[in-house]
Amino acid sequence: MSIVTPTARVPIQYFTDKETDDKIKAVTPFKEDRYLPDTSTKEQMQNQSDILNNFAENKGLRFVEVDNYNRLRYCYQCSLIKPDRCHHCSSCGFCVVKYDHHCPWINKCVSFNNYKYFMLYLIYSCILLAWALLTSIECIIRYFIRQQWTEQIVNFICVFLCVILFAIFGYYPLGELLIYHIRLATLNETTCEQAKPPNIRGDSNADYNMGIYRNLRAVFGWGLWAFPVDSHVGDGIHFPICYSERSAACTEIRYSVCREDEPDKNYQYQF
């Protein structure tokens, strides 16, 4: 399912028109066939920010993530304003919604649409490898019990070496990858976000961590977690934000929740 499921693409409303694209590129330094917005002057950065903010306001688009200079994140290759948690994949050549990483084994980006299937692929594979490993160990034990290993020493050595190699080069790296992604899922992080945490506008300590159950529900959906069926929660564009406000007097956690039936509206809840 992770192979055949289409990669999550950015909706059309986030793409800028040619006039806006020309404006933003005209005030962005260009060198060695690349646009370098981070090398812009203060005046250029202000112009870029104004252009992007005006476009987003006219389109009614809402963003919480900004770049290091408090500008909306713009992709010069795709000519679009990146939605929250969206990143450009250099291997695929386009921006991907809730981008995690580009997986060479499935030759596709792991993203909002197929992250559940990717997790199930890892879980199923680990279960299969564990079963194969246990049955191989059982075969070795039989050799010892029946004292056949001295009579069939060549077969015994081959089976024993296969089990060792299988455990080292098969189960261990796949198990490590599964543990790593389970940890990411419980924190509601992507591989890309762990390498570079998102910059939430107005709160440098804010993140997408809503608690273990809600985080897992964001990955596996409303139900049937163990089955490869579509059970998405949300639209992949709007996400609940955990804002943290810390002071010497008190510590308050405030959740900004986007209702699933009304993703364009923002509701504040106290927990």
mmCIF file of C-alpha atoms in Angstrom:
data_model
loop_
_atom_site.group_PDB
_atom_site.id
_atom_site.type_symbol
_atom_site.label_atom_id
_atom_site.label_comp_id
_atom_site.label_asym_id
_atom_site.label_seq_id
_atom_site.Cartn_x
_atom_site.Cartn_y
_atom_site.Cartn_z
ATOM 1 C CA MET A 1 0.000 0.000 0.000
ATOM 2 C CA SER A 2 2.865 2.390 0.741
ATOM 3 C CA ILE A 3 4.092 1.788 -2.827
ATOM 4 C CA VAL A 4 0.817 2.193 -4.727
ATOM 5 C CA THR A 5 -0.609 5.041 -2.620
ATOM 6 C CA PRO A 6 -0.018 8.384 -4.388
ATOM 7 C CA THR A 7 2.339 10.849 -2.749
ATOM 8 C CA ALA A 8 0.517 13.668 -0.972
ATOM 9 C CA ARG A 9 0.758 16.730 -3.231
ATOM 10 C CA VAL A 10 0.158 20.364 -2.341
ATOM 11 C CA PRO A 11 -3.351 21.669 -3.198
ATOM 12 C CA ILE A 12 -3.624 24.071 -6.118
ATOM 13 C CA GLN A 13 -4.602 27.090 -3.998
ATOM 14 C CA TYR A 14 -1.095 27.242 -2.516
ATOM 15 C CA PHE A 15 0.504 27.784 -5.914
ATOM 16 C CA THR A 16 1.206 31.413 -6.737
ATOM 17 C CA ASP A 17 0.250 33.047 -10.015
ATOM 18 C CA LYS A 18 2.931 34.118 -12.472
ATOM 19 C CA GLU A 19 2.772 37.761 -11.396
ATOM 20 C CA THR A 20 3.351 36.931 -7.726
ATOM 21 C CA ASP A 21 6.072 34.443 -8.602
ATOM 22 C CA ASP A 22 7.873 37.034 -10.721
ATOM 23 C CA LYS A 23 7.615 39.597 -7.915
ATOM 24 C CA ILE A 24 9.062 37.321 -5.254
ATOM 25 C CA LYS A 25 11.882 36.162 -7.506
ATOM 26 C CA ALA A 26 12.700 39.739 -8.517
ATOM 27 C CA VAL A 27 13.536 40.621 -4.900
ATOM 28 C CA THR A 28 15.464 37.416 -4.166
ATOM 29 C CA PRO A 29 19.212 37.011 -4.818
ATOM 30 C CA PHE A 30 20.010 34.558 -7.608
ATOM 31 C CA LYS A 31 23.392 32.870 -7.880
ATOM 32 C CA GLU A 32 24.682 29.708 -9.549
ATOM 33 C CA ASP A 33 21.242 28.772 -10.908
ATOM 34 C CA ARG A 34 19.693 28.966 -7.443
ATOM 35 C CA TYR A 35 17.587 31.454 -5.530
ATOM 36 C CA LEU A 36 19.151 32.284 -2.161
ATOM 37 C CA PRO A 37 16.499 33.959 0.014
ATOM 38 C CA ASP A 38 18.595 33.649 3.182
ATOM 39 C CA THR A 39 21.220 35.977 1.694
ATOM 40 C CA SER A 40 18.677 38.733 1.076
ATOM 41 C CA THR A 41 19.062 42.196 2.536
ATOM 42 C CA LYS A 42 16.630 43.444 5.182
ATOM 43 C CA GLU A 43 14.748 45.431 2.564
ATOM 44 C CA GLN A 44 14.484 42.411 0.280
ATOM 45 C CA MET A 45 13.284 40.233 3.154
ATOM 46 C CA GLN A 46 10.610 42.765 4.011
ATOM 47 C CA ASN A 47 9.475 42.891 0.382
ATOM 48 C CA GLN A 48 9.384 39.097 0.201
ATOM 49 C CA SER A 49 7.373 38.904 3.402
ATOM 50 C CA ASP A 50 4.885 41.527 2.202
ATOM 51 C CA ILE A 51 4.371 39.792 -1.145
ATOM 52 C CA LEU A 52 3.783 36.385 0.433
ATOM 53 C CA ASN A 53 1.556 37.714 3.209
ATOM 54 C CA ASN A 54 -0.603 39.626 0.724
ATOM 55 C CA PHE A 55 -1.019 36.557 -1.457
ATOM 56 C CA ALA A 56 -1.923 34.368 1.532
ATOM 57 C CA GLU A 57 -4.399 36.951 2.823
ATOM 58 C CA ASN A 58 -6.089 37.314 -0.559
ATOM 59 C CA LYS A 59 -6.385 33.537 -0.893
ATOM 60 C CA GLY A 60 -7.545 33.069 2.697
ATOM 61 C CA LEU A 61 -4.651 30.751 3.481
ATOM 62 C CA ARG A 62 -3.514 30.196 7.058
ATOM 63 C CA PHE A 63 -0.010 29.217 8.161
ATOM 64 C CA VAL A 64 1.722 28.745 11.493
ATOM 65 C CA GLU A 65 5.189 27.766 10.260
ATOM 66 C CA VAL A 66 7.654 30.400 9.098
ATOM 67 C CA ASP A 67 11.317 30.353 8.178
ATOM 68 C CA ASN A 68 14.188 31.578 10.330
ATOM 69 C CA TYR A 69 13.495 35.167 9.265
ATOM 70 C CA ASN A 70 9.771 35.043 10.082
ATOM 71 C CA ARG A 71 8.723 34.827 6.432
ATOM 72 C CA LEU A 72 6.227 32.402 4.976
ATOM 73 C CA ARG A 73 8.090 29.447 3.509
ATOM 74 C CA TYR A 74 8.235 29.760 -0.265
ATOM 75 C CA CYS A 75 9.410 27.090 -2.706
ATOM 76 C CA TYR A 76 11.147 28.691 -5.672
ATOM 77 C CA GLN A 77 11.206 25.419 -7.622
ATOM 78 C CA CYS A 78 7.469 24.745 -7.359
ATOM 79 C CA SER A 79 6.335 28.401 -7.113
ATOM 80 C CA LEU A 80 4.144 27.852 -4.074
ATOM 81 C CA ILE A 81 3.871 28.789 -0.426
ATOM 82 C CA LYS A 82 4.580 25.662 1.563
ATOM 83 C CA PRO A 83 1.776 24.545 3.866
ATOM 84 C CA ASP A 84 2.701 23.624 7.420
ATOM 85 C CA ARG A 85 4.921 20.511 7.613
ATOM 86 C CA CYS A 86 5.412 20.537 3.846
ATOM 87 C CA HIS A 87 8.885 20.202 2.319
ATOM 88 C CA HIS A 88 10.382 19.969 -1.141
ATOM 89 C CA CYS A 89 11.690 16.540 -2.150
ATOM 90 C CA SER A 90 14.755 16.847 -4.345
ATOM 91 C CA SER A 91 14.387 13.231 -5.501
ATOM 92 C CA CYS A 92 10.771 13.598 -6.664
ATOM 93 C CA GLY A 93 11.160 17.218 -7.744
ATOM 94 C CA PHE A 94 8.046 18.609 -6.049
ATOM 95 C CA CYS A 95 6.746 19.650 -2.633
ATOM 96 C CA VAL A 96 5.179 16.950 -0.471
ATOM 97 C CA VAL A 97 2.499 17.393 2.194
ATOM 98 C CA LYS A 98 3.670 16.360 5.686
ATOM 99 C CA TYR A 99 6.945 15.165 4.239
ATOM 100 C CA ASP A 100 8.824 12.562 6.283
ATOM 101 C CA HIS A 101 11.553 11.269 3.970
ATOM 102 C CA HIS A 102 12.152 9.832 0.525
ATOM 103 C CA CYS A 103 12.380 6.061 0.824
ATOM 104 C CA PRO A 104 14.617 4.401 -1.797
ATOM 105 C CA TRP A 105 13.102 0.967 -1.112
ATOM 106 C CA ILE A 106 9.625 1.992 -2.250
ATOM 107 C CA ASN A 107 10.990 4.712 -4.573
ATOM 108 C CA LYS A 108 8.521 7.202 -3.179
ATOM 109 C CA CYS A 109 8.157 9.841 -0.505
ATOM 110 C CA VAL A 110 6.774 8.775 2.855
ATOM 111 C CA SER A 111 4.237 11.481 3.598
ATOM 112 C CA PHE A 112 0.741 12.198 4.883
ATOM 113 C CA ASN A 113 -0.999 9.762 2.532
ATOM 114 C CA ASN A 114 1.134 6.678 3.110
ATOM 115 C CA TYR A 115 2.882 7.076 6.473
ATOM 116 C CA LYS A 116 0.465 4.640 8.139
ATOM 117 C CA TYR A 117 1.134 2.066 5.425
ATOM 118 C CA PHE A 118 4.873 2.593 5.803
ATOM 119 C CA MET A 119 4.629 1.983 9.552
ATOM 120 C CA LEU A 120 2.552 -1.156 8.996
ATOM 121 C CA TYR A 121 5.086 -2.309 6.412
ATOM 122 C CA LEU A 122 7.820 -2.068 9.052
ATOM 123 C CA ILE A 123 5.681 -3.811 11.677
ATOM 124 C CA TYR A 124 4.631 -6.648 9.364
ATOM 125 C CA SER A 125 8.220 -7.103 8.162
ATOM 126 C CA CYS A 126 9.557 -7.284 11.720
ATOM 127 C CA ILE A 127 6.914 -9.862 12.654
ATOM 128 C CA LEU A 128 7.777 -11.943 9.588
ATOM 129 C CA LEU A 129 11.498 -11.744 10.289
ATOM 130 C CA ALA A 130 10.939 -12.614 13.949
ATOM 131 C CA TRP A 131 8.929 -15.676 12.921
ATOM 132 C CA ALA A 132 11.646 -16.761 10.488
ATOM 133 C CA LEU A 133 14.331 -16.206 13.127
ATOM 134 C CA LEU A 134 12.472 -18.186 15.792
ATOM 135 C CA THR A 135 11.763 -21.103 13.480
ATOM 136 C CA SER A 136 15.431 -21.178 12.484
ATOM 137 C CA ILE A 137 16.492 -21.243 16.131
ATOM 138 C CA GLU A 138 14.005 -24.043 16.733
ATOM 139 C CA CYS A 139 15.677 -25.997 13.944
ATOM 140 C CA ILE A 140 19.075 -25.571 15.611
ATOM 141 C CA ILE A 141 17.674 -26.734 18.964
ATOM 142 C CA ARG A 142 16.348 -29.871 17.302
ATOM 143 C CA TYR A 143 19.813 -30.652 16.011
ATOM 144 C CA PHE A 144 21.155 -30.529 19.559
ATOM 145 C CA ILE A 145 18.311 -32.522 21.089
ATOM 146 C CA ARG A 146 18.467 -35.271 18.524
ATOM 147 C CA GLN A 147 22.265 -35.122 18.420
ATOM 148 C CA GLN A 148 22.183 -34.834 14.662
ATOM 149 C CA TRP A 149 24.491 -31.866 14.502
ATOM 150 C CA THR A 150 27.566 -34.095 14.702
ATOM 151 C CA GLU A 151 26.294 -36.235 11.849
ATOM 152 C CA GLN A 152 25.256 -33.311 9.670
ATOM 153 C CA ILE A 153 27.880 -30.802 10.690
ATOM 154 C CA VAL A 154 27.883 -29.030 7.316
ATOM 155 C CA ASN A 155 24.124 -28.444 7.377
ATOM 156 C CA PHE A 156 24.308 -27.342 10.990
ATOM 157 C CA ILE A 157 27.037 -24.777 10.291
ATOM 158 C CA CYS A 158 25.136 -23.419 7.282
ATOM 159 C CA VAL A 159 21.915 -23.020 9.246
ATOM 160 C CA PHE A 160 23.725 -21.469 12.203
ATOM 161 C CA LEU A 161 25.565 -18.938 10.030
ATOM 162 C CA CYS A 162 22.374 -18.067 8.164
ATOM 163 C CA VAL A 163 20.608 -17.350 11.453
ATOM 164 C CA ILE A 164 23.450 -15.125 12.653
ATOM 165 C CA LEU A 165 23.642 -13.210 9.368
ATOM 166 C CA PHE A 166 19.862 -12.982 9.225
ATOM 167 C CA ALA A 167 19.732 -11.449 12.691
ATOM 168 C CA ILE A 168 22.583 -8.998 12.061
ATOM 169 C CA PHE A 169 21.750 -7.780 8.564
ATOM 170 C CA GLY A 170 17.994 -8.322 8.547
ATOM 171 C CA TYR A 171 16.189 -8.047 11.820
ATOM 172 C CA TYR A 172 18.515 -5.625 13.612
ATOM 173 C CA PRO A 173 18.448 -2.710 11.107
ATOM 174 C CA LEU A 174 14.734 -3.156 10.383
ATOM 175 C CA GLY A 175 13.954 -3.311 14.087
ATOM 176 C CA GLU A 176 16.020 -0.188 14.708
ATOM 177 C CA LEU A 177 14.116 1.622 11.960
ATOM 178 C CA LEU A 178 10.777 0.531 13.427
ATOM 179 C CA ILE A 179 11.737 1.674 16.933
ATOM 180 C CA TYR A 180 12.905 5.001 15.520
ATOM 181 C CA HIS A 181 9.632 5.641 13.690
ATOM 182 C CA ILE A 182 7.516 4.507 16.641
ATOM 183 C CA ARG A 183 9.331 7.118 18.701
ATOM 184 C CA LEU A 184 8.654 9.743 16.030
ATOM 185 C CA ALA A 185 4.983 8.757 15.881
ATOM 186 C CA THR A 186 4.540 9.052 19.648
ATOM 187 C CA LEU A 187 6.066 12.550 19.492
ATOM 188 C CA ASN A 188 4.134 13.500 16.334
ATOM 189 C CA GLU A 189 7.364 14.337 14.537
ATOM 190 C CA THR A 190 8.632 13.531 11.087
ATOM 191 C CA THR A 191 12.174 12.561 10.195
ATOM 192 C CA CYS A 192 12.613 15.953 8.579
ATOM 193 C CA GLU A 193 11.285 17.779 11.649
ATOM 194 C CA GLN A 194 13.587 15.922 13.999
ATOM 195 C CA ALA A 195 16.563 16.994 11.916
ATOM 196 C CA LYS A 196 15.261 20.572 11.755
ATOM 197 C CA PRO A 197 12.458 21.449 14.212
ATOM 198 C CA PRO A 198 9.626 23.557 12.780
ATOM 199 C CA ASN A 199 9.617 27.267 13.496
ATOM 200 C CA ILE A 200 6.128 28.058 14.797
ATOM 201 C CA ARG A 201 5.255 31.719 14.442
ATOM 202 C CA GLY A 202 5.033 33.489 17.783
ATOM 203 C CA ASP A 203 6.282 30.625 19.956
ATOM 204 C CA SER A 204 9.693 29.014 19.553
ATOM 205 C CA ASN A 205 8.720 26.254 22.019
ATOM 206 C CA ALA A 206 5.531 25.226 20.213
ATOM 207 C CA ASP A 207 5.318 21.872 18.465
ATOM 208 C CA TYR A 208 2.820 19.276 17.225
ATOM 209 C CA ASN A 209 3.050 16.978 20.253
ATOM 210 C CA MET A 210 -0.516 16.504 21.519
ATOM 211 C CA GLY A 211 0.060 13.459 23.726
ATOM 212 C CA ILE A 212 0.807 9.850 22.825
ATOM 213 C CA TYR A 213 -2.751 8.744 21.986
ATOM 214 C CA ARG A 214 -3.548 11.775 19.839
ATOM 215 C CA ASN A 215 -0.175 11.545 18.149
ATOM 216 C CA LEU A 216 -0.704 7.888 17.241
ATOM 217 C CA ARG A 217 -4.230 8.670 16.111
ATOM 218 C CA ALA A 218 -2.816 11.322 13.789
ATOM 219 C CA VAL A 219 -0.728 8.588 12.137
ATOM 220 C CA PHE A 220 -3.005 5.538 12.230
ATOM 221 C CA GLY A 221 -6.346 7.299 11.965
ATOM 222 C CA TRP A 222 -9.724 6.789 13.567
ATOM 223 C CA GLY A 223 -9.563 2.992 13.823
ATOM 224 C CA LEU A 224 -8.359 -0.292 12.343
ATOM 225 C CA TRP A 225 -4.797 0.621 13.249
ATOM 226 C CA ALA A 226 -3.420 -2.832 12.431
ATOM 227 C CA PHE A 227 -4.978 -3.006 8.955
ATOM 228 C CA PRO A 228 -3.804 -1.306 5.733
ATOM 229 C CA VAL A 229 -6.995 0.670 5.164
ATOM 230 C CA ASP A 230 -7.452 4.390 4.702
ATOM 231 C CA SER A 231 -8.352 5.918 8.072
ATOM 232 C CA HIS A 232 -6.878 9.400 7.767
ATOM 233 C CA VAL A 233 -7.589 12.068 10.339
ATOM 234 C CA GLY A 234 -7.373 15.638 9.053
ATOM 235 C CA ASP A 235 -6.481 17.005 5.647
ATOM 236 C CA GLY A 236 -2.670 16.993 5.841
ATOM 237 C CA ILE A 237 -2.591 20.788 5.646
ATOM 238 C CA HIS A 238 -3.899 21.967 9.015
ATOM 239 C CA PHE A 239 -2.584 20.494 12.250
ATOM 240 C CA PRO A 240 -3.269 20.995 15.960
ATOM 241 C CA ILE A 241 -0.520 23.037 17.589
ATOM 242 C CA CYS A 242 0.683 22.730 21.162
ATOM 243 C CA TYR A 243 1.665 26.219 22.300
ATOM 244 C CA SER A 244 3.728 26.460 25.468
ATOM 245 C CA GLU A 245 3.881 29.626 27.514
ATOM 246 C CA ARG A 246 6.439 29.463 30.287
ATOM 247 C CA SER A 247 6.966 32.083 32.942
ATOM 248 C CA ALA A 248 8.429 32.219 36.431
ATOM 249 C CA ALA A 249 4.957 32.212 37.967
ATOM 250 C CA CYS A 250 3.223 29.413 36.102
ATOM 251 C CA THR A 251 3.392 26.928 33.260
ATOM 252 C CA GLU A 252 0.444 26.755 30.903
ATOM 253 C CA ILE A 253 -0.141 24.468 27.945
ATOM 254 C CA ARG A 254 -2.615 25.721 25.373
ATOM 255 C CA TYR A 255 -3.836 23.655 22.427
ATOM 256 C CA SER A 256 -4.875 25.223 19.155
ATOM 257 C CA VAL A 257 -7.213 22.652 17.656
ATOM 258 C CA CYS A 258 -8.442 22.563 14.069
ATOM 259 C CA ARG A 259 -11.741 20.714 13.995
ATOM 260 C CA GLU A 260 -11.683 17.891 11.477
ATOM 261 C CA ASP A 261 -15.034 18.862 9.954
ATOM 262 C CA GLU A 262 -14.033 22.534 9.647
ATOM 263 C CA PRO A 263 -10.296 22.623 8.872
ATOM 264 C CA ASP A 264 -10.342 26.299 7.914
ATOM 265 C CA LYS A 265 -11.500 27.436 11.355
ATOM 266 C CA ASN A 266 -9.291 27.621 14.400
ATOM 267 C CA TYR A 267 -10.577 26.913 17.899
ATOM 268 C CA GLN A 268 -8.783 27.434 21.185
ATOM 269 C CA TYR A 269 -9.242 24.917 23.975
ATOM 270 C CA GLN A 270 -7.799 24.871 27.469
ATOM 271 C CA PHE A 271 -6.601 21.542 28.902
#
